[in-house]
Amino acid sequence: MTWGTELWDQFENLDKHTQWGIDFLERYSKFVKERLEIEQTYAKQLRNLVKKYCPKRSKDDEPRFSSCVSFYSILNELNDYAGQREVVAEEMGHKVYGELMRYSQDLKSERKQHLQEGRKAQQYLDQCWKQMDNSKKKFERECKEAEKSQISYDRLDNDINATKSEVEKAKSQLYLRTHSADESKNEYAAQLQNFNGEQWKHFNVAIPQIFKNLQDMDERRTVKLGETYRSFADVERRVVPIISKCLEGMVTAAKAVDQRKDSAIVVESFKSGFEPPGDYPFEDYSQNLSRTGSDNTISTPKNEGGVKPDPKHSISKTAKNKLWLFGKKPKAPSLEDFSHLPPEQRRKRLQARIDELSKELQKEVDQRDALNKMKDVYEKNPQMGDPQSLQPKISETMCNMEKLRSEIHKNESWLSEVEGKVSTRGDRRPSADVNHHAPHGRESPEGSYTDVPNQEHRSPPHQPDPRQAHQPDEFDDEFDDDDPLPVIGHCKALYSFSGQNEGTLLMKENEVLYIIEEDKGDGWTRARKQSGEEGYVPTSYVEIAMEKNSKGLAMMNAASWM
């Protein structure tokens, strides 16, 4: 069933119907636009919500409780979910709304073209009809004029009083009118035949083809609407698997909440390391009062056998200072050594700082090694670069290394102090025999702590900075022996060393010293000057030659160096 045969006379109604179809398509386009704007607004609001409840945090503020971690995981999943809503809006705008708007413009152009063709065909048919109608009217006029001429001729011909000339004139006029009527008749017949032919073409060829084009256009519009309906649903369906994963991630985050783990974190975060205070003793202020044996009063028991009272039962300033454990904690300023914190928290903070400084030191060491390798390459291949151009950077790196080592040693000293106090309460640290290479009362200059809590060892030696060597804090008990140690070798100073701290030895570049104690892995060698002054120098600052013979042989070799 086609419009061309069934609706041959409904041009105006088809005009209105096709216009309604385009209007409906544009209305649906507007619906899609508003829908994608809703998706965009929804996604934007979700992202703002996530941003509001998941602000930027510093490294120290990272969540540790499982409930917080799960909540932030849910926020991340929600952020991904918002991203999928943005994908939906983008796909709707590109594949549905944009396509509909382009197709609407094409439909308008095509419809306009078909209607113009229909109107032209109608105008041509109307023109043919007018020509036929004009020829018909002319034929009618000519026939009437011929009839009048016939009547006039008949009247004059029957009139005996009419002259011959009048009769001939009337006859001639009749002939002319009759001839004109015949010509008008022929013209009218031709125009009528032409009009009938054009009308047949109009209603059987032109109009059916134009209406068929309009029908095809309208059917394609309907098909396009169906396709966009399906695309509209497919856009949602494509993101469903990813949205399902986001929801599964939220469920997984919810299952990861562990109340016992959170409780343990609370203990770890706030444990002070203090022991609960002991019982307060009874203070008897009535001892100076005279009492009789029959008085039924409570007397304070005396210490028998000269036993001293338990320190836990004595009221001391320290105990009073710990009363904040059961009340409001006093505010204390933040100190570099964290001494304002309880012992356990102070130990953790110091250990974390040491680990961080150690990582930075390792980076500097790697950079120094890389620069030294580059310098060696330049020395072997001068065309590649100037070795001296790397020296400022090497010196800067060495200086940074020594600053970091100084910081590490300072923090390790504080950590040793804290762990020493804690070990007196709970014996949480092993005995000092672990560090048996170092004399009592002195840490190795490069001493550090392992990752295992409360265990100390000597770290591998590091090369000191030629401008500022790392110096130990104390060498108190190293030189208590009365007998001098024998010389076991000699060394030559490669760099100058200030020796400012107690226990270290000042030396100048190229100065020759006697070695009386080898480096035990801590980066320091014990040496003696010719003047008899002894102390520790950085092993990496000297060139060492060990001797198996006596001191005299060492002195001879030293003299050969000088």
Coordinates of C-alpha atoms in Angstrom, one line a residue:
M1 CA 0.0 0.0 0.0
T2 CA 1.6 3.2 -1.2
W3 CA 0.8 6.8 -0.7
G4 CA 1.0 7.5 -4.4
T5 CA -2.0 5.4 -5.3
E6 CA -4.0 5.5 -2.1
L7 CA -3.5 9.1 -1.2
W8 CA -3.2 10.7 -4.7
D9 CA -5.5 13.6 -3.6
Q10 CA -4.0 14.2 -0.1
F11 CA -1.1 16.4 -0.8
E12 CA -1.8 18.9 1.9
N13 CA -2.4 16.2 4.6
L14 CA 0.9 14.5 3.6
D15 CA 2.6 17.9 3.9
K16 CA 1.2 18.2 7.5
H17 CA 2.1 14.6 8.4
T18 CA 5.7 14.8 7.3
Q19 CA 6.1 18.0 9.2
W20 CA 4.7 16.4 12.3
G21 CA 7.2 13.5 11.9
I22 CA 10.1 15.8 11.8
D23 CA 8.7 17.7 14.8
F24 CA 8.4 14.5 16.7
L25 CA 12.0 13.5 15.9
E26 CA 13.2 16.9 17.2
R27 CA 11.1 16.5 20.3
Y28 CA 12.8 13.1 21.0
S29 CA 16.2 14.8 20.3
K30 CA 15.3 17.3 23.0
F31 CA 14.4 14.5 25.4
V32 CA 17.8 12.8 24.8
K33 CA 19.6 16.2 25.3
E34 CA 17.9 16.8 28.7
R35 CA 18.6 13.2 29.7
L36 CA 22.3 13.5 29.0
E37 CA 22.4 16.8 30.8
I38 CA 20.9 15.0 33.8
E39 CA 23.6 12.4 33.5
Q40 CA 26.3 15.0 33.4
T41 CA 24.9 16.9 36.4
Y42 CA 24.6 13.6 38.3
A43 CA 28.2 12.6 37.5
K44 CA 29.4 16.1 38.5
Q45 CA 27.5 16.0 41.8
L46 CA 28.9 12.5 42.5
R47 CA 32.5 13.7 41.8
N48 CA 32.0 16.7 44.0
L49 CA 30.6 14.5 46.7
V50 CA 33.6 12.2 46.5
K51 CA 36.0 15.2 46.6
K52 CA 34.2 16.6 49.6
Y53 CA 34.5 13.4 51.7
C54 CA 37.9 12.4 50.4
P55 CA 40.1 15.5 50.7
K56 CA 43.8 15.6 49.9
R57 CA 45.8 14.1 52.7
S58 CA 49.4 14.2 53.7
K59 CA 51.4 11.0 54.1
D60 CA 51.0 11.1 57.9
D61 CA 47.2 11.4 57.6
E62 CA 46.8 8.3 55.5
P63 CA 43.9 6.2 56.9
R64 CA 44.9 3.1 58.8
F65 CA 41.7 1.8 60.2
S66 CA 40.0 -0.8 58.1
S67 CA 36.7 1.1 58.3
C68 CA 38.4 4.3 57.0
V69 CA 40.2 2.4 54.3
S70 CA 37.0 0.7 53.2
F71 CA 35.2 4.0 53.1
Y72 CA 37.8 5.6 50.9
S73 CA 37.7 2.5 48.7
I74 CA 34.0 3.0 48.4
L75 CA 34.6 6.6 47.5
N76 CA 37.0 5.5 44.8
E77 CA 34.5 3.1 43.4
L78 CA 31.8 5.8 43.5
N79 CA 34.2 8.1 41.6
D80 CA 34.6 5.3 39.0
Y81 CA 30.8 5.0 38.9
A82 CA 30.5 8.7 38.3
G83 CA 32.9 8.3 35.4
Q84 CA 30.6 5.7 33.9
R85 CA 27.7 8.1 34.1
E86 CA 29.9 10.6 32.2
V87 CA 30.5 7.9 29.6
V88 CA 26.7 7.4 29.3
A89 CA 26.2 11.1 28.8
E90 CA 29.1 11.3 26.2
E91 CA 27.8 8.3 24.3
M92 CA 24.2 9.7 24.3
G93 CA 25.4 13.0 23.1
H94 CA 27.5 11.5 20.3
K95 CA 25.6 8.5 19.1
V96 CA 22.0 9.5 19.8
Y97 CA 21.5 13.3 20.1
G98 CA 24.1 14.3 17.6
E99 CA 22.9 11.7 15.1
L100 CA 19.3 12.7 15.5
M101 CA 20.1 16.4 15.0
R102 CA 22.1 15.7 11.8
Y103 CA 19.3 13.4 10.5
S104 CA 16.7 16.0 11.3
Q105 CA 18.5 18.5 9.1
D106 CA 18.7 16.0 6.3
L107 CA 15.0 15.2 6.6
K108 CA 14.1 18.8 6.4
S109 CA 16.1 19.3 3.3
E110 CA 14.7 16.2 1.6
R111 CA 11.1 17.0 2.6
K112 CA 11.4 20.5 1.2
Q113 CA 12.8 19.2 -2.1
H114 CA 9.9 16.6 -2.5
L115 CA 7.2 19.2 -1.6
Q116 CA 8.7 21.6 -4.1
E117 CA 8.6 19.0 -6.8
G118 CA 4.9 18.3 -5.9
R119 CA 4.0 21.9 -6.0
K120 CA 5.8 22.4 -9.3
A121 CA 3.8 19.5 -10.8
Q122 CA 0.6 20.9 -9.5
Q123 CA 1.4 24.3 -10.8
Y124 CA 2.2 22.9 -14.3
L125 CA -1.1 21.0 -14.2
D126 CA -3.0 24.1 -13.2
Q127 CA -1.3 26.0 -16.0
C128 CA -2.4 23.3 -18.5
W129 CA -5.9 23.5 -17.2
K130 CA -6.0 27.3 -17.5
Q131 CA -4.8 27.0 -21.1
M132 CA -7.5 24.5 -21.8
D133 CA -10.1 26.6 -20.0
N134 CA -9.2 29.7 -22.0
S135 CA -9.5 27.8 -25.3
K136 CA -12.8 26.5 -24.2
K137 CA -14.1 29.9 -23.3
K138 CA -12.8 31.3 -26.6
F139 CA -14.5 28.5 -28.5
E140 CA -17.7 29.3 -26.6
R141 CA -17.4 33.0 -27.5
E142 CA -16.7 32.2 -31.1
C143 CA -19.7 29.9 -31.3
K144 CA -22.0 32.5 -29.9
E145 CA -20.7 35.1 -32.3
A146 CA -21.2 32.7 -35.2
E147 CA -24.8 32.1 -34.1
K148 CA -25.4 35.8 -34.0
S149 CA -24.0 36.1 -37.5
Q150 CA -26.2 33.3 -38.7
I151 CA -29.3 34.9 -37.3
S152 CA -28.3 38.3 -38.8
Y153 CA -27.7 36.6 -42.2
D154 CA -31.0 34.7 -42.1
R155 CA -32.9 37.8 -41.2
L156 CA -31.4 39.9 -44.0
D157 CA -31.7 37.0 -46.5
N158 CA -35.4 36.8 -45.8
D159 CA -35.9 40.6 -45.8
I160 CA -37.1 41.7 -49.2
N161 CA -36.1 45.2 -48.5
A162 CA -32.4 44.3 -47.8
T163 CA -30.0 45.1 -50.5
K164 CA -27.8 42.6 -52.1
S165 CA -24.7 44.2 -50.6
E166 CA -26.1 44.0 -47.1
V167 CA -26.9 40.3 -47.6
E168 CA -23.4 39.7 -49.0
K169 CA -21.8 41.5 -46.1
A170 CA -23.9 39.5 -43.6
K171 CA -22.9 36.3 -45.5
S172 CA -19.2 37.2 -45.4
Q173 CA -19.5 38.0 -41.7
L174 CA -21.1 34.6 -41.1
Y175 CA -18.4 32.9 -42.9
L176 CA -15.7 34.6 -40.8
R177 CA -17.4 33.8 -37.6
T178 CA -18.0 30.2 -38.5
H179 CA -14.3 29.9 -39.6
S180 CA -13.2 31.4 -36.2
A181 CA -15.5 29.1 -34.3
D182 CA -14.0 26.1 -36.1
E183 CA -10.4 27.2 -35.3
S184 CA -11.4 27.8 -31.7
K185 CA -13.0 24.4 -31.6
N186 CA -9.8 22.8 -32.9
E187 CA -7.7 24.7 -30.4
Y188 CA -10.0 23.8 -27.6
A189 CA -9.9 20.1 -28.6
A190 CA -6.1 20.2 -28.7
Q191 CA -5.8 22.0 -25.3
L192 CA -8.2 19.5 -23.9
Q193 CA -6.3 16.6 -25.2
N194 CA -3.1 18.1 -23.8
F195 CA -4.6 18.8 -20.4
N196 CA -6.0 15.3 -20.1
G197 CA -2.6 13.9 -21.0
E198 CA -0.8 16.0 -18.5
Q199 CA -3.4 15.3 -15.8
W200 CA -3.0 11.5 -16.4
K201 CA 0.8 11.9 -16.0
H202 CA 0.3 14.1 -13.0
F203 CA -1.9 11.6 -11.1
N204 CA -0.4 8.4 -12.4
V205 CA 3.4 9.2 -12.7
A206 CA 4.5 12.5 -11.0
I207 CA 2.4 12.6 -7.9
P208 CA 2.8 8.8 -7.1
Q209 CA 6.6 9.2 -7.4
I210 CA 6.7 12.3 -5.2
F211 CA 4.4 10.7 -2.6
K212 CA 6.5 7.5 -2.8
N213 CA 9.6 9.6 -2.0
L214 CA 7.8 11.2 0.9
Q215 CA 6.6 7.8 2.1
D216 CA 10.2 6.4 1.9
M217 CA 11.5 9.4 3.8
D218 CA 8.9 9.0 6.6
E219 CA 9.6 5.3 6.9
R220 CA 13.3 6.0 7.2
R221 CA 12.5 8.5 9.9
T222 CA 10.6 5.8 11.7
V223 CA 13.4 3.3 11.3
K224 CA 16.0 5.9 12.6
L225 CA 13.8 6.5 15.6
G226 CA 13.8 2.8 16.4
E227 CA 17.6 2.6 16.0
T228 CA 18.1 5.5 18.3
Y229 CA 15.8 4.0 20.8
R230 CA 17.9 0.9 20.7
S231 CA 21.2 2.9 20.9
F232 CA 19.8 4.8 23.9
A233 CA 19.4 1.5 25.7
D234 CA 22.7 0.1 24.4
V235 CA 24.6 3.0 25.9
E236 CA 23.2 2.1 29.3
R237 CA 23.8 -1.6 28.8
R238 CA 27.4 -1.2 27.8
V239 CA 28.3 0.4 31.2
V240 CA 26.4 -2.1 33.2
P241 CA 29.3 -4.6 33.6
I242 CA 31.7 -1.8 34.8
I243 CA 29.0 -0.4 37.1
S244 CA 28.5 -4.0 38.5
K245 CA 32.3 -4.2 39.2
C246 CA 32.1 -0.9 41.0
L247 CA 29.3 -2.2 43.1
E248 CA 31.2 -5.4 43.7
G249 CA 34.2 -3.3 44.8
M250 CA 32.0 -1.5 47.3
V251 CA 30.8 -4.9 48.7
T252 CA 34.4 -6.1 48.9
A253 CA 35.4 -3.0 50.7
A254 CA 32.5 -3.5 53.2
K255 CA 33.7 -7.1 53.8
A256 CA 37.2 -5.8 54.5
V257 CA 36.1 -4.0 57.7
D258 CA 37.9 -5.7 60.6
Q259 CA 37.0 -4.6 64.1
R260 CA 39.8 -6.5 65.7
K261 CA 42.4 -5.0 63.4
D262 CA 41.1 -1.5 64.1
S263 CA 41.2 -2.2 67.8
A264 CA 44.8 -3.3 67.5
I265 CA 45.7 -0.1 65.6
V266 CA 44.2 2.0 68.4
V267 CA 46.5 0.2 70.8
E268 CA 49.5 0.7 68.6
S269 CA 48.7 4.3 68.1
F270 CA 48.1 5.4 71.7
K271 CA 50.1 2.9 73.7
S272 CA 52.4 5.0 75.9
G273 CA 54.7 2.3 77.3
F274 CA 54.3 3.5 80.9
E275 CA 53.4 1.0 83.6
P276 CA 50.3 1.6 85.7
P277 CA 51.1 3.5 88.9
G278 CA 51.4 1.4 92.1
D279 CA 49.4 1.8 95.3
Y280 CA 49.8 4.9 97.3
P281 CA 51.2 4.1 100.8
F282 CA 49.5 5.2 104.0
E283 CA 51.2 8.3 105.5
D284 CA 50.8 8.2 109.3
Y285 CA 51.0 11.7 110.8
S286 CA 50.2 10.4 114.3
Q287 CA 53.6 8.8 115.0
N288 CA 54.7 11.7 117.2
L289 CA 51.6 11.3 119.4
S290 CA 52.0 9.4 122.7
R291 CA 49.7 6.3 122.8
T292 CA 49.1 3.7 125.5
G293 CA 49.1 0.0 124.8
S294 CA 45.4 -0.2 125.5
D295 CA 44.5 2.3 122.7
N296 CA 42.6 0.5 120.1
T297 CA 43.9 2.7 117.3
I298 CA 45.4 1.7 114.0
S299 CA 49.2 1.9 114.1
T300 CA 51.4 2.0 111.0
P301 CA 53.5 -1.1 110.7
K302 CA 57.2 -0.5 110.9
N303 CA 59.7 -1.9 108.4
E304 CA 61.2 -5.0 110.0
G305 CA 64.8 -5.9 109.4
G306 CA 65.7 -2.6 107.9
V307 CA 63.9 -3.3 104.7
K308 CA 63.5 -0.2 102.5
P309 CA 60.1 0.6 101.3
D310 CA 59.1 -0.4 97.8
P311 CA 59.9 2.5 95.4
K312 CA 56.5 1.8 93.8
H313 CA 54.8 2.7 97.0
S314 CA 56.5 6.1 97.4
I315 CA 54.9 9.2 96.2
S316 CA 57.4 10.8 93.8
K317 CA 57.4 13.7 91.4
T318 CA 57.6 11.2 88.6
A319 CA 54.4 9.4 89.7
K320 CA 52.6 12.7 90.0
N321 CA 53.7 13.7 86.5
K322 CA 52.1 10.5 85.2
L323 CA 48.7 11.3 86.6
W324 CA 47.7 12.7 83.2
L325 CA 47.3 9.1 82.0
F326 CA 44.0 9.0 83.9
G327 CA 43.0 12.5 83.3
K328 CA 43.5 15.3 80.8
K329 CA 46.8 15.1 79.0
P330 CA 48.8 18.3 79.3
K331 CA 49.7 20.0 76.0
A332 CA 53.4 19.8 75.1
P333 CA 55.3 21.4 72.3
S334 CA 56.5 19.2 69.5
L335 CA 60.2 18.6 69.9
E336 CA 62.8 17.3 67.4
D337 CA 63.6 14.2 69.5
F338 CA 59.9 13.6 70.2
S339 CA 60.6 13.7 73.9
H340 CA 57.1 15.2 74.4
L341 CA 55.7 11.8 73.4
P342 CA 55.3 8.6 75.5
P343 CA 58.2 6.1 75.2
E344 CA 56.4 3.7 72.8
Q345 CA 55.1 6.4 70.5
R346 CA 58.5 8.2 70.6
R347 CA 60.3 4.9 69.6
K348 CA 58.0 4.4 66.7
R349 CA 58.4 8.0 65.4
L350 CA 62.1 7.9 65.7
Q351 CA 62.3 4.5 64.0
A352 CA 60.1 5.9 61.1
R353 CA 62.4 8.9 60.8
I354 CA 65.5 6.8 60.7
D355 CA 64.0 4.6 58.0
E356 CA 63.2 7.6 55.9
L357 CA 66.6 9.2 56.4
S358 CA 68.2 5.8 55.5
K359 CA 66.3 5.8 52.2
E360 CA 67.4 9.3 51.4
L361 CA 71.0 8.4 52.3
Q362 CA 70.9 5.4 50.0
K363 CA 69.7 7.6 47.1
E364 CA 72.7 9.9 47.8
V365 CA 75.1 7.0 47.9
D366 CA 73.7 5.7 44.6
Q367 CA 74.1 9.2 43.1
R368 CA 77.7 9.4 44.3
D369 CA 78.6 6.0 42.9
A370 CA 77.1 7.0 39.6
L371 CA 79.0 10.3 39.5
N372 CA 82.3 8.5 40.4
K373 CA 81.7 6.0 37.6
M374 CA 81.1 8.9 35.2
K375 CA 84.2 10.6 36.4
D376 CA 86.2 7.4 35.8
V377 CA 84.8 7.2 32.3
Y378 CA 85.8 10.9 31.6
E379 CA 89.3 10.2 33.0
K380 CA 89.7 7.3 30.6
N381 CA 88.1 9.1 27.7
P382 CA 88.7 12.8 28.0
Q383 CA 86.9 13.5 24.8
M384 CA 83.6 12.5 26.5
G385 CA 83.9 15.3 29.1
D386 CA 85.9 17.0 31.8
P387 CA 86.3 14.9 35.0
Q388 CA 86.7 18.1 37.1
S389 CA 83.3 19.3 36.1
L390 CA 81.8 16.6 38.1
Q391 CA 83.7 17.3 41.3
P392 CA 81.4 20.1 42.6
K393 CA 78.4 17.7 42.3
I394 CA 80.3 14.9 43.9
S395 CA 81.4 17.2 46.8
E396 CA 77.8 18.3 47.2
T397 CA 76.5 14.8 47.2
M398 CA 79.2 13.8 49.8
C399 CA 78.2 16.7 52.0
N400 CA 74.5 15.7 51.8
M401 CA 75.5 12.1 52.7
E402 CA 77.3 13.3 55.8
K403 CA 74.5 15.5 56.9
L404 CA 72.1 12.6 56.5
R405 CA 74.5 10.3 58.5
S406 CA 74.7 12.9 61.2
E407 CA 70.9 13.0 61.4
I408 CA 70.7 9.2 61.4
H409 CA 73.3 8.9 64.2
K410 CA 71.5 11.6 66.2
N411 CA 68.2 9.9 65.9
E412 CA 69.7 6.5 66.6
S413 CA 71.2 7.9 69.8
W414 CA 67.7 9.1 70.8
L415 CA 66.3 5.7 69.8
S416 CA 68.9 3.9 71.9
E417 CA 68.1 6.1 74.8
V418 CA 64.3 5.3 74.5
E419 CA 64.9 1.6 74.0
G420 CA 67.3 1.5 76.9
K421 CA 64.6 3.0 79.2
V422 CA 62.0 0.6 77.8
S423 CA 64.2 -2.4 78.3
T424 CA 64.5 -1.7 82.0
R425 CA 60.8 -2.1 82.3
G426 CA 60.0 -5.1 80.0
D427 CA 63.4 -6.5 78.8
R428 CA 62.3 -5.9 75.3
R429 CA 65.8 -5.5 73.9
P430 CA 68.6 -8.1 73.8
S431 CA 71.7 -7.6 75.8
A432 CA 74.5 -5.3 74.8
D433 CA 76.6 -8.3 73.8
V434 CA 75.2 -8.0 70.3
N435 CA 77.5 -5.0 69.8
H436 CA 80.5 -6.7 71.4
H437 CA 82.9 -5.1 68.9
A438 CA 82.4 -1.7 70.4
P439 CA 83.8 -0.9 73.9
H440 CA 81.3 -0.2 76.7
G441 CA 80.0 3.3 76.8
R442 CA 80.6 4.0 73.0
E443 CA 78.4 3.3 70.0
S444 CA 80.0 2.7 66.6
P445 CA 80.1 6.0 64.7
E446 CA 78.0 4.5 62.0
G447 CA 75.8 2.4 64.3
S448 CA 72.2 1.8 63.2
Y449 CA 69.2 -0.3 64.0
T450 CA 67.8 -3.1 61.9
D451 CA 64.1 -3.3 60.9
V452 CA 63.6 -5.8 63.7
P453 CA 62.4 -3.8 66.7
N454 CA 64.9 -3.3 69.6
Q455 CA 67.8 -5.0 67.9
E456 CA 71.1 -3.1 67.2
H457 CA 73.9 -3.9 64.8
R458 CA 76.7 -2.1 62.9
S459 CA 75.7 -0.9 59.5
P460 CA 78.2 -1.3 56.6
P461 CA 80.8 1.5 56.4
H462 CA 80.0 4.6 54.4
Q463 CA 82.5 6.8 52.7
P464 CA 82.7 10.1 54.7
D465 CA 82.6 13.5 53.0
P466 CA 86.1 14.9 52.4
R467 CA 84.9 18.3 53.7
Q468 CA 82.9 17.2 56.7
A469 CA 83.3 13.7 58.1
H470 CA 80.6 12.1 60.3
Q471 CA 81.7 12.2 63.9
P472 CA 80.6 10.1 66.8
D473 CA 79.1 11.7 69.9
E474 CA 81.1 9.8 72.6
F475 CA 84.4 8.0 72.8
D476 CA 84.5 8.1 76.5
D477 CA 86.0 4.8 77.5
E478 CA 88.2 4.0 74.5
F479 CA 91.4 5.5 76.0
D480 CA 91.2 4.3 79.6
D481 CA 93.9 1.7 79.2
D482 CA 97.3 2.7 80.7
D483 CA 99.4 0.7 78.2
P484 CA 99.5 2.0 74.7
L485 CA 98.4 -0.3 71.9
P486 CA 101.0 -1.6 69.5
V487 CA 101.3 -0.3 66.0
I488 CA 99.9 -2.7 63.4
G489 CA 100.2 -0.6 60.3
H490 CA 100.3 2.9 58.9
C491 CA 98.1 5.1 56.7
K492 CA 98.3 8.2 54.7
A493 CA 95.5 10.9 54.9
L494 CA 93.8 11.4 51.6
Y495 CA 91.7 14.3 52.9
S496 CA 91.8 16.6 55.9
F497 CA 89.6 15.7 58.9
S498 CA 88.6 18.2 61.6
G499 CA 88.3 15.8 64.5
Q500 CA 86.1 18.1 66.5
N501 CA 84.3 15.5 68.6
E502 CA 85.9 13.8 71.6
G503 CA 87.6 10.6 70.6
T504 CA 88.4 11.6 67.0
L505 CA 91.8 12.6 65.7
L506 CA 92.6 15.8 63.7
M507 CA 94.6 15.1 60.6
K508 CA 95.8 17.0 57.6
E509 CA 95.9 15.9 54.0
N510 CA 99.0 13.7 53.1
E511 CA 99.8 13.3 56.9
V512 CA 101.1 9.8 57.8
L513 CA 99.6 8.1 60.9
Y514 CA 100.2 4.8 62.7
I515 CA 97.3 2.3 62.9
I516 CA 96.8 0.8 66.3
E517 CA 93.3 -0.7 65.8
E518 CA 91.6 -1.9 62.5
D519 CA 88.2 -0.8 61.3
K520 CA 85.7 -3.2 62.8
G521 CA 83.0 -2.6 60.2
D522 CA 81.8 0.8 61.6
G523 CA 83.8 2.9 59.1
W524 CA 86.4 4.2 61.7
T525 CA 90.0 3.3 62.2
R526 CA 92.0 4.0 65.4
A527 CA 95.3 5.8 64.7
R528 CA 98.2 7.5 66.4
K529 CA 100.2 10.5 65.5
Q530 CA 104.0 10.6 65.8
S531 CA 103.5 12.9 68.7
G532 CA 101.6 10.1 70.5
E533 CA 98.1 11.6 70.2
E534 CA 95.5 8.9 69.5
G535 CA 91.9 8.9 68.1
Y536 CA 89.6 7.7 65.5
V537 CA 89.6 8.7 61.8
P538 CA 87.3 7.8 58.9
T539 CA 88.6 4.7 57.2
S540 CA 87.6 6.1 53.8
Y541 CA 89.8 9.2 54.4
V542 CA 93.0 7.3 54.6
E543 CA 95.1 4.9 52.5
I544 CA 96.1 2.0 54.7
A545 CA 99.0 -0.4 54.7
M546 CA 98.9 -3.2 57.3
E547 CA 102.2 -4.6 58.6
K548 CA 103.0 -8.0 60.2
N549 CA 106.3 -7.0 61.8
S550 CA 107.1 -4.7 64.7
K551 CA 106.4 -1.1 65.3
G552 CA 109.9 -0.2 64.0
L553 CA 109.2 -1.7 60.6
A554 CA 106.0 0.3 60.5
M555 CA 107.9 3.5 61.3
M556 CA 110.4 2.8 58.6
N557 CA 107.7 2.4 56.0
A558 CA 106.0 5.5 57.3
A559 CA 109.3 7.4 56.9
S560 CA 109.5 6.2 53.3
W561 CA 106.1 7.7 52.6
M562 CA 107.1 11.0 54.1

